[in-house]
Coordinates of C-alpha atoms and ligand atoms in Angstrom, one line a residue:
X523 CA 178.9 -44.4 15.6
X524 CA 179.0 -43.7 11.9
X525 CA 177.2 -40.9 9.6
X526 CA 175.4 -43.2 8.0
X527 CA 173.7 -44.7 11.3
X528 CA 174.1 -41.2 12.5
X529 CA 172.1 -39.5 10.0
X530 CA 169.6 -42.6 9.8
X531 CA 165.7 -41.4 11.5
X532 CA 164.1 -44.7 12.7
X533 CA 160.2 -44.4 12.4
X534 CA 158.6 -46.2 14.9
X535 CA 154.4 -46.2 14.1
X536 CA 152.3 -46.6 16.7
X537 CA 148.9 -46.4 14.7
X538 CA 147.8 -49.6 15.6
X539 CA 148.8 -48.9 19.7
X540 CA 148.0 -45.8 20.5
X541 CA 146.4 -44.6 17.3
X542 CA 143.9 -47.1 18.1
X543 CA 143.7 -45.7 21.4
X544 CA 141.8 -43.0 20.2
X545 CA 138.1 -43.1 21.2
X546 CA 136.1 -44.9 18.5
X547 CA 139.1 -46.5 16.2
X548 CA 138.4 -49.8 17.2
X549 CA 140.1 -51.7 14.4
X550 CA 139.6 -55.8 14.2
X551 CA 142.4 -58.8 13.3
X552 CA 142.7 -58.7 9.5
X553 CA 142.9 -54.9 8.9
X554 CA 145.7 -54.3 11.5
X555 CA 147.4 -56.9 10.0
X556 CA 146.1 -54.7 6.6
X557 CA 147.9 -51.6 8.3
X558 CA 150.7 -53.7 9.5
X559 CA 151.8 -55.1 6.5
X560 CA 151.3 -51.8 4.7
X561 CA 153.7 -50.2 7.3
X562 CA 156.4 -53.0 6.3
X563 CA 156.2 -52.3 2.6
X564 CA 156.2 -48.8 3.1
X565 CA 159.8 -49.2 5.0
X566 CA 158.6 -48.1 9.0
X567 CA 161.4 -49.5 11.0
X568 CA 159.4 -50.8 14.2
X569 CA 155.7 -51.6 14.0
X570 CA 154.4 -50.7 17.4
X571 CA 151.6 -53.3 16.9
X572 CA 149.1 -53.4 20.6
X573 CA 149.2 -53.9 24.0
X574 CA 149.0 -57.2 24.6
X575 CA 148.1 -57.5 28.0
X576 CA 145.0 -55.6 27.2
X577 CA 142.4 -57.9 25.9
X578 CA 142.9 -61.6 23.9
X579 CA 141.9 -59.5 20.5
X580 CA 145.3 -57.1 21.0
X581 CA 147.5 -60.0 21.9
X582 CA 146.6 -62.3 19.2
X583 CA 146.6 -59.2 16.6
X584 CA 150.3 -58.5 17.9
X585 CA 151.5 -62.4 17.6
X586 CA 149.6 -62.5 14.4
X587 CA 151.7 -59.4 12.9
X588 CA 154.8 -60.9 14.8
X589 CA 154.2 -63.5 12.0
X590 CA 154.0 -61.9 9.3
X591 CA 156.4 -58.9 9.2
X592 CA 159.2 -59.3 7.1
X593 CA 161.3 -56.2 8.0
X594 CA 160.4 -54.3 10.6
X595 CA 160.5 -55.1 14.1
X596 CA 157.3 -55.5 16.0
X597 CA 156.9 -54.5 19.1
X598 CA 154.6 -54.5 22.1
X599 CA 153.3 -52.1 25.1
X600 CA 154.2 -53.7 28.5
X601 CA 153.4 -51.5 31.5
X602 CA 155.9 -52.3 34.4
X603 CA 154.9 -55.2 35.9
X604 CA 155.9 -59.2 35.1
X605 CA 152.9 -60.2 34.0
X606 CA 152.8 -57.4 31.0
X607 CA 156.1 -58.1 30.3
X608 CA 155.6 -61.6 30.2
X609 CA 152.5 -61.6 28.3
X610 CA 153.9 -58.8 26.1
X611 CA 157.1 -61.2 25.0
X612 CA 154.7 -64.0 24.3
X613 CA 152.7 -62.3 21.4
X614 CA 155.8 -60.8 19.9
X615 CA 158.1 -63.5 20.3
X616 CA 157.7 -65.1 16.4
X617 CA 158.9 -62.1 14.9
X618 CA 161.8 -61.8 13.4
X619 CA 162.9 -58.5 15.0
X620 CA 160.9 -58.8 18.2
X621 CA 160.9 -55.5 20.7
X622 CA 159.2 -55.0 24.1
X623 CA 158.8 -51.6 25.2
X624 CA 157.6 -50.8 28.9
X625 CA 156.7 -47.8 30.7
X626 CA 156.2 -46.2 33.8
X627 CA 154.8 -43.0 35.0
X628 CA 157.7 -40.6 36.5
X629 CA 156.2 -37.0 36.7
X630 CA 155.2 -36.1 39.6
X631 CA 151.4 -36.1 39.0
X632 CA 151.8 -39.5 37.7
X633 CA 154.0 -40.7 40.6
X634 CA 151.6 -39.9 43.1
X635 CA 148.1 -40.1 41.7
X636 CA 148.7 -43.1 39.4
X637 CA 151.2 -45.3 40.2
X638 CA 151.1 -44.3 43.6
X639 CA 155.2 -44.5 44.4
X640 CA 158.0 -42.5 45.8
X641 CA 161.3 -41.8 43.5
X642 CA 163.0 -44.6 45.0
X643 CA 159.9 -46.8 44.1
X644 CA 160.2 -45.4 40.8
X645 CA 163.9 -46.3 40.0
X646 CA 164.0 -49.9 42.2
X647 CA 160.9 -50.7 39.9
X648 CA 162.1 -49.3 36.1
X649 CA 165.8 -51.2 37.0
X650 CA 163.6 -54.6 38.3
X651 CA 161.8 -54.8 35.0
X652 CA 163.9 -53.3 33.1
X653 CA 166.2 -56.2 33.2
X654 CA 163.1 -58.7 33.3
X655 CA 162.4 -57.4 29.8
X656 CA 165.7 -58.5 29.2
X657 CA 166.0 -61.9 30.3
X658 CA 163.4 -62.3 27.2
X659 CA 164.2 -60.3 24.8
X660 CA 167.3 -58.4 23.6
X661 CA 165.7 -55.2 22.3
X662 CA 163.9 -53.7 25.2
X663 CA 162.6 -50.0 25.1
X664 CA 161.9 -47.8 27.7
X665 CA 159.9 -44.6 28.2
X666 CA 159.6 -42.4 31.5
X667 CA 155.5 -41.2 30.6
X668 CA 155.1 -37.7 31.0
X669 CA 158.5 -37.0 30.8
X670 CA 158.4 -33.6 29.6
X671 CA 156.3 -32.7 33.1
X672 CA 159.5 -35.2 35.0
X673 CA 161.7 -33.2 36.9
X674 CA 164.7 -32.7 35.1
X675 CA 166.9 -34.3 37.5
X676 CA 164.9 -37.4 38.4
X677 CA 164.6 -37.5 34.4
X678 CA 168.3 -38.2 34.2
X679 CA 168.1 -40.9 37.1
X680 CA 165.5 -42.8 35.6
X681 CA 167.0 -42.4 32.2
X682 CA 170.4 -43.6 34.0
X683 CA 169.1 -46.6 35.9
X684 CA 166.9 -47.7 32.4
X685 CA 170.0 -47.7 30.7
X686 CA 172.1 -49.6 33.4
X687 CA 169.5 -52.1 33.2
X688 CA 169.8 -53.2 29.4
X689 CA 167.0 -50.8 27.7
X690 CA 168.2 -50.3 24.3
X691 CA 165.9 -47.3 23.2
X692 CA 164.8 -44.6 25.6
X693 CA 161.8 -43.2 24.5
X694 CA 161.1 -39.7 25.4
X695 CA 156.8 -39.4 25.7
X696 CA 155.3 -35.7 26.1
X697 CA 152.1 -37.7 26.9
X698 CA 149.8 -34.9 27.2
X699 CA 151.3 -33.0 24.0
X700 CA 152.3 -30.1 26.8
X701 CA 156.2 -29.2 24.9
X702 CA 157.0 -26.4 22.6
X703 CA 160.2 -27.0 19.8
X704 CA 162.6 -25.2 22.3
X705 CA 162.2 -27.4 25.8
X706 CA 161.7 -30.5 23.3
X707 CA 165.3 -30.2 22.3
X708 CA 166.8 -29.0 25.7
X709 CA 165.7 -32.3 27.2
X710 CA 166.8 -34.2 24.6
X711 CA 170.4 -32.2 24.6
X712 CA 170.6 -31.9 28.5
X713 CA 170.2 -36.3 28.7
X714 CA 172.9 -36.1 26.4
X715 CA 175.4 -34.1 28.3
X716 CA 174.7 -35.6 31.3
X717 CA 174.8 -39.0 30.9
X718 CA 177.7 -40.6 28.5
X719 CA 176.0 -44.1 28.2
X720 CA 173.2 -42.2 25.8
X721 CA 175.5 -42.6 23.0
X722 CA 175.3 -45.9 23.1
X723 CA 171.7 -46.0 22.9
X724 CA 168.9 -45.1 21.1
X725 CA 167.1 -42.3 21.9
X726 CA 163.6 -41.4 20.7
X727 CA 160.9 -39.0 20.3
X728 CA 157.4 -39.7 21.1
X729 CA 154.8 -36.2 20.9
X730 CA 151.0 -35.8 21.1
X731 CA 149.5 -32.9 19.5
X732 CA 146.9 -31.4 22.5
X733 CA 148.9 -27.9 21.3
X734 CA 149.3 -28.6 17.3
X735 CA 153.1 -29.0 18.1
X736 CA 153.3 -32.5 17.6
X737 CA 155.7 -32.6 14.5
X738 CA 157.8 -29.2 15.7
X739 CA 158.7 -31.0 18.5
X740 CA 159.4 -34.3 17.1
X741 CA 161.5 -32.3 14.7
X742 CA 163.6 -30.8 17.4
X743 CA 164.5 -33.5 19.4
X744 CA 165.5 -35.0 15.6
X745 CA 168.0 -32.2 15.6
X746 CA 168.8 -32.2 19.5
X747 CA 170.0 -36.6 18.7
X748 CA 166.8 -38.2 18.8
X749 CA 167.2 -41.2 16.2
X750 CA 163.7 -42.5 16.7
X751 CA 160.3 -40.7 15.5
X752 CA 157.0 -42.2 17.1
X753 CA 154.4 -41.0 14.7
X754 CA 150.7 -42.2 13.2
X755 CA 149.4 -42.3 10.0
X756 CA 147.0 -39.5 10.1
X757 CA 148.3 -38.3 13.4
X758 CA 145.3 -40.5 14.2
X759 CA 145.6 -40.6 18.5
X760 CA 144.0 -40.0 21.9
X761 CA 142.5 -36.7 22.0
X762 CA 144.4 -34.5 19.6
X763 CA 146.5 -37.7 18.8
X764 CA 150.1 -37.9 18.4
X765 CA 153.0 -36.9 15.7
X766 CA 151.6 -37.4 12.1
X767 CA 153.8 -39.8 10.5
X768 CA 153.4 -38.3 6.9
X769 CA 154.4 -35.1 8.4
X770 CA 157.9 -36.4 9.4
X771 CA 158.7 -38.1 6.3
X772 CA 157.4 -35.3 4.0
X773 CA 159.6 -32.6 6.6
X774 CA 162.2 -34.3 6.1
X775 CA 162.2 -35.2 2.6
X776 CA 161.5 -31.1 1.7
X777 CA 163.7 -29.8 4.2
X778 CA 166.8 -32.2 3.9
X779 CA 168.6 -29.0 3.2
X780 CA 168.0 -28.1 6.9
X781 CA 167.1 -31.4 8.3
X782 CA 169.5 -33.6 7.1
X783 CA 168.4 -37.0 8.1
X784 CA 167.3 -40.1 6.3
X785 CA 164.5 -42.6 6.9
X786 CA 163.9 -45.7 5.0
X787 CA 160.5 -44.5 4.0
X788 CA 158.6 -45.0 0.2
X789 CA 156.8 -41.1 0.6
X790 CA 154.9 -42.5 -2.2
X791 CA 152.6 -45.3 -0.2
X792 CA 151.5 -42.1 2.2
X793 CA 148.1 -41.7 0.8
X794 CA 147.8 -45.2 0.3
X795 CA 148.6 -45.7 3.9
X796 CA 145.9 -42.2 4.6
X797 CA 143.3 -44.2 2.9
X798 CA 143.6 -47.1 4.8
X799 CA 143.7 -45.6 8.0
X800 CA 140.8 -43.9 7.6
X801 CA 138.5 -46.2 6.8
X802 CA 139.8 -48.6 9.0
X803 CA 139.6 -46.2 11.9
X804 CA 136.2 -44.7 10.8
X805 CA 138.3 -41.3 11.3
X806 CA 137.5 -38.9 8.7
X807 CA 140.8 -37.2 7.0
X808 CA 140.6 -33.6 8.0
X809 CA 139.8 -31.6 3.9
X810 CA 143.1 -29.3 5.1
X811 CA 145.4 -31.9 6.4
X812 CA 149.1 -31.1 5.9
X813 CA 150.2 -33.6 3.2
X814 CA 147.2 -36.0 3.2
X815 CA 144.0 -33.5 3.2
X816 CA 141.8 -33.5 0.2
X817 CA 143.1 -30.0 -0.3
X818 CA 146.7 -30.6 0.4
X819 CA 147.8 -30.1 -2.9
X820 CA 144.3 -28.1 -4.4
X821 CA 144.8 -24.3 -5.8
X822 CA 141.7 -22.5 -5.8
X823 CA 142.6 -18.6 -6.1
X824 CA 143.0 -17.1 -9.4
X825 CA 146.5 -16.0 -8.6
X826 CA 148.0 -19.6 -7.2
X827 CA 146.4 -20.8 -10.1
X828 CA 148.1 -18.7 -12.4
X829 CA 151.4 -19.4 -10.9
X830 CA 150.4 -22.8 -10.9
X831 CA 149.7 -23.2 -15.1
X832 CA 153.0 -20.9 -15.7
X833 CA 155.3 -23.2 -13.0
X834 CA 154.0 -25.7 -10.5
X835 CA 156.7 -24.5 -7.9
X836 CA 155.6 -21.1 -7.3
X837 CA 152.7 -22.7 -5.3
X838 CA 153.5 -25.6 -4.6
X839 CA 156.5 -27.4 -2.2
X840 CA 156.3 -31.0 -3.4
X841 CA 154.3 -32.7 -5.9
X842 CA 151.5 -34.5 -5.1
X843 CA 153.3 -38.0 -6.8
X844 CA 155.6 -37.8 -4.1
X845 CA 153.2 -38.9 -1.9
X846 CA 151.7 -41.3 -4.3
X847 CA 148.4 -39.0 -5.8
X848 CA 148.5 -39.4 -8.9
X849 CA 146.0 -37.0 -11.6
X850 CA 144.1 -39.5 -13.5
X851 CA 140.8 -38.0 -15.5
X852 CA 139.8 -41.5 -16.4
X853 CA 136.1 -41.2 -14.9
X854 CA 134.6 -44.4 -14.9
X855 CA 131.3 -46.0 -16.1
X856 CA 128.9 -48.8 -16.5
X857 CA 131.2 -49.5 -19.9
X858 CA 134.2 -49.9 -17.8
X859 CA 135.7 -53.2 -17.6
X860 CA 137.6 -55.4 -15.1
X861 CA 140.8 -53.9 -16.5
X862 CA 140.5 -50.4 -16.4
X863 CA 139.1 -50.8 -12.6
X864 CA 142.1 -52.5 -11.8
X865 CA 143.9 -49.9 -13.5
X866 CA 142.3 -47.3 -11.8
X867 CA 142.6 -48.9 -8.2
X868 CA 146.0 -49.1 -8.4
X869 CA 146.3 -45.5 -9.6
X870 CA 144.1 -44.9 -6.3
X871 CA 146.9 -46.7 -4.5
X872 CA 145.6 -50.0 -3.9
X873 CA 146.1 -53.3 -5.0
X874 CA 143.8 -55.7 -4.1
X875 CA 144.2 -59.7 -4.5
X876 CA 141.4 -61.1 -7.8
X877 CA 138.9 -62.0 -5.1
X878 CA 138.9 -58.7 -4.1
X879 CA 139.1 -57.3 -7.3
X880 CA 136.0 -59.6 -8.4
X881 CA 133.9 -58.8 -5.2
X882 CA 134.8 -54.6 -5.8
X883 CA 134.0 -55.2 -9.9
X884 CA 130.5 -56.5 -8.4
X885 CA 129.7 -53.5 -6.4
X886 CA 130.8 -51.2 -8.8
X887 CA 128.4 -52.4 -12.0
X888 CA 125.5 -51.9 -9.6
X889 CA 126.6 -48.3 -8.8
X890 CA 127.8 -47.5 -12.1
X891 CA 123.9 -48.8 -13.0
X892 CA 122.2 -46.0 -10.5
X893 CA 125.2 -43.2 -11.4
X894 CA 126.1 -42.3 -14.6
X895 CA 129.6 -41.2 -14.1
X896 CA 131.9 -43.1 -11.2
X897 CA 134.1 -40.9 -9.9
X898 CA 137.8 -41.8 -7.6
X899 CA 136.1 -40.4 -4.5
X900 CA 133.2 -43.0 -5.6
X901 CA 135.6 -45.8 -6.2
X902 CA 137.2 -44.5 -2.6
X903 CA 133.8 -44.7 -0.9
X904 CA 133.4 -48.5 -2.2
X905 CA 136.8 -50.0 -1.6
X906 CA 135.7 -48.3 2.7
X907 CA 132.7 -50.2 1.9
X908 CA 134.7 -53.5 0.9
X909 CA 137.5 -53.5 4.3
X910 CA 134.2 -53.4 6.0
X911 CA 132.4 -55.8 4.6
X912 CA 135.0 -58.7 5.5
X913 CA 134.8 -58.3 9.2
X914 CA 131.4 -57.3 9.6
X915 CA 130.9 -61.2 10.6
X916 CA 128.6 -60.8 13.7
X917 CA 125.9 -58.3 12.0
X918 CA 125.3 -58.1 8.6
X919 CA 122.1 -56.7 6.6
X920 CA 121.2 -58.9 3.6
X921 CA 117.4 -56.6 2.8
X922 CA 116.1 -53.4 3.5
X923 CA 112.6 -52.4 2.7
X924 CA 111.4 -48.6 3.9
X925 CA 108.1 -46.6 3.8
X926 CA 108.6 -42.9 4.2
X927 CA 106.9 -39.9 3.1
X928 CA 104.6 -37.0 4.6
X929 CA 102.1 -38.9 6.5
X930 CA 103.5 -40.9 9.6
X931 CA 105.2 -43.2 11.1
X932 CA 107.5 -44.0 9.0
X933 CA 108.0 -47.9 8.8
X934 CA 111.3 -50.4 7.6
X935 CA 111.4 -54.0 7.0
X936 CA 114.5 -55.3 7.5
X937 CA 116.1 -59.7 7.0
X938 CA 119.4 -59.2 9.3
X939 CA 122.0 -62.2 9.6
X940 CA 123.2 -62.5 13.1
X941 CA 125.9 -64.5 13.7
X942 CA 124.8 -66.9 10.5
X943 CA 121.1 -66.6 11.3
X944 CA 118.4 -65.0 9.8
X945 CA 116.2 -62.8 11.0
X946 CA 113.2 -60.7 9.5
X947 CA 111.9 -57.7 11.3
X948 CA 109.8 -54.5 11.0
X949 CA 109.5 -51.8 13.2
X950 CA 108.1 -48.1 12.7
X951 CA 110.3 -44.4 13.5
X952 CA 110.2 -41.0 14.0
X953 CA 111.8 -41.3 10.2
X954 CA 113.0 -43.8 8.1
X955 CA 116.2 -43.9 9.6
X956 CA 114.4 -43.8 13.0
X957 CA 112.5 -46.9 12.1
X958 CA 115.5 -49.0 10.4
X959 CA 117.8 -48.6 13.4
X960 CA 114.8 -49.5 15.8
X961 CA 114.3 -53.0 13.6
X962 CA 117.8 -53.3 13.8
X963 CA 117.6 -53.2 17.6
X964 CA 115.3 -55.6 18.0
X965 CA 117.6 -57.7 16.2
X966 CA 120.6 -56.7 18.6
X967 CA 119.6 -55.3 21.7
X968 CA 121.8 -52.8 23.3
X969 CA 121.8 -49.7 25.2
X970 CA 125.0 -48.2 23.4
X971 CA 124.2 -44.4 23.6
X972 CA 123.9 -42.5 19.3
X973 CA 126.4 -39.9 19.9
X974 CA 126.9 -38.7 16.3
X975 CA 125.0 -39.6 13.1
X976 CA 126.5 -37.9 9.9
X977 CA 126.1 -37.7 6.2
X978 CA 127.7 -36.3 3.7
X979 CA 127.3 -36.3 0.1
X980 CA 130.9 -38.5 -1.8
X981 CA 130.3 -36.3 -5.5
X982 CA 128.6 -33.9 -6.2
X983 CA 124.8 -34.3 -7.8
X984 CA 121.5 -36.2 -6.6
X985 CA 122.8 -39.3 -7.5
X986 CA 125.7 -39.1 -5.6
X987 CA 126.4 -41.7 -2.9
X988 CA 125.9 -40.5 0.3
X989 CA 128.8 -41.5 3.0
X990 CA 127.2 -42.0 6.6
X991 CA 129.1 -42.3 9.5
X992 CA 127.7 -43.7 12.8
X993 CA 129.3 -43.0 16.9
X994 CA 127.9 -44.8 19.5
X995 CA 129.0 -45.3 23.2
X996 CA 128.7 -47.7 25.9
X997 CA 130.2 -47.5 29.0
X998 CA 132.4 -44.4 28.3
X999 CA 133.7 -46.6 25.1
X1000 CA 133.0 -45.3 21.7
X1001 CA 133.0 -46.9 18.2
X1002 CA 132.3 -45.4 15.0
X1003 CA 131.1 -47.3 11.8
X1004 CA 130.6 -45.9 8.1
X1005 CA 129.1 -47.0 5.0
X1006 CA 128.4 -46.0 1.7
X1007 CA 125.3 -46.0 -0.6
X1008 CA 123.1 -44.4 -3.7
X1009 CA 120.2 -44.6 -1.0
X1010 CA 120.8 -42.4 2.2
X1011 CA 118.7 -44.5 4.2
X1012 CA 120.7 -48.1 3.2
X1013 CA 123.9 -46.2 4.3
X1014 CA 122.9 -45.5 7.2
X1015 CA 121.6 -48.8 7.9
X1016 CA 125.3 -50.5 7.2
X1017 CA 126.9 -48.1 8.7
X1018 CA 124.6 -48.7 12.0
X1019 CA 125.3 -52.3 11.5
X1020 CA 129.0 -51.5 10.6
X1021 CA 129.0 -49.4 14.4
X1022 CA 127.3 -52.3 16.1
X1023 CA 129.9 -55.3 14.8
X1024 CA 132.8 -52.9 16.2
X1025 CA 130.9 -52.6 19.5
X1026 CA 131.1 -56.5 19.5
X1027 CA 134.6 -56.3 19.2
X1028 CA 135.4 -53.2 21.8
X1029 CA 133.5 -55.3 24.3
X1030 CA 136.3 -58.4 24.3
X1031 CA 138.8 -55.1 24.8
X1032 CA 139.9 -54.6 28.1
X1033 CA 140.9 -50.7 28.3
X1034 CA 144.3 -50.0 29.0
X1035 CA 144.9 -48.2 31.6
X1036 CA 148.0 -46.7 32.6
X1037 CA 149.1 -48.0 36.5
X1038 CA 152.0 -49.7 37.0
X1039 CA 150.8 -52.8 38.9
Ligands
KIV1199 O1 152.2 -40.9 25.4 C1 152.7 -42.3 26.2 O2 153.2 -41.5 27.5 C2 152.7 -42.9 25.9 C3 153.6 -44.1 26.3 C4 153.1 -45.4 26.7 C5 154.7 -44.1 25.3 O3 152.1 -43.6 24.5
ZN1200 ZN1 150.9 -41.7 23.6

């Protein structure tokens, strides 16, 4: 292997598969396509676009993404059986660089309780299914699920079998976020030391963040020889999430001195990707999140501010521009025109088409009429709503009137479009939000349980927009909706409708269970 290849770390993004598996993070087809296009533009090497057998929606998303992505490989996930694998192939076959990723649980717990197979049966299944995947696709990735809790000798055996059957990438998942950096490195080193054929394949690392060590574990694996890191934007993923792509990207960039590895990533797109994924998934980014959190570059304390004024390097190890953050003091208002809005939106990291910009401009003007100064946060909230509006086809709010105050009951009258048909409904409730939700429920009755309702002010001031998040649960599955408006009750209504639209999408999606057969 020449040095350039040896030092190259491939970035495998699984935001659309493992990330989307996080409860409540369901994304629509157009949202997935938008994210995939940005990942490709950013230089991600492999995009895991979904789990084609899980639902018609997943299949469609993987196959549409396969058709449009130009540079990155597009990968689909498949359990260790022929039906999954063939379905996966049908979804990725149109890609310029298709990949099938198949897996089976290999740890004692997974063998006994999930796949219910003996060690010998697992070995046979791995051989048979990887061979089967190879009949369709040259590029086959294989994963022993729960690898870090698999007996080391069995892990060696099963990896050897997968390589013999033709796997070109072996991924080592820390499925439950259990390992620690030293062990993560030892597992990879041990595989290289005992399986000579490993030198001809790519070894990958896939870490979950249950103990907060996903990034450290992934980097330790890279130092031990792994040349593919599986990660998600904002660390989105089941439970505590997956390794965060932006953390890997910036650690490799900032600490090249001790981590001499290259990626193809354009780190200037990180903030844009973070905002897009947060908007689409409805998962806010924690303020102090490394790299992309709102406070990641904010210096509050006197000592830090003083140092920063004298020399930015005193307290800053990377520049905000490195991740695409530009500092603009341009506050927008009702006299700002289309050109200023376009410039501002591009500074915030978004490239809108003419129609999208026109739609945003109309809503920006409406907001500027109600609010003297429109800040970056306000525009980001409008953009978030814009991205939702495109997909809110099942239910849409057309008009809302609410009566609230000290005398009860509070009442709401709403005009709602459901599947193209107009409904005018009224209802009462214990407070204006309750009245509005009751009215919406009359149009679209459902038994989903409201798990979480949260309001936060986007900026300061009594004229600030409110962003409302609504999380619903139905039969153990969660969806999250979000919306913003200067009227808190309108924002609540739109967020509730957004979550119901996601619920409709979610109902069409079968839960992927991780059993082999
Ligand atoms: O965490 C895990 O084990 C996975 C596999 C399907 C690779 O996501
Ligand atoms: Zn995973």
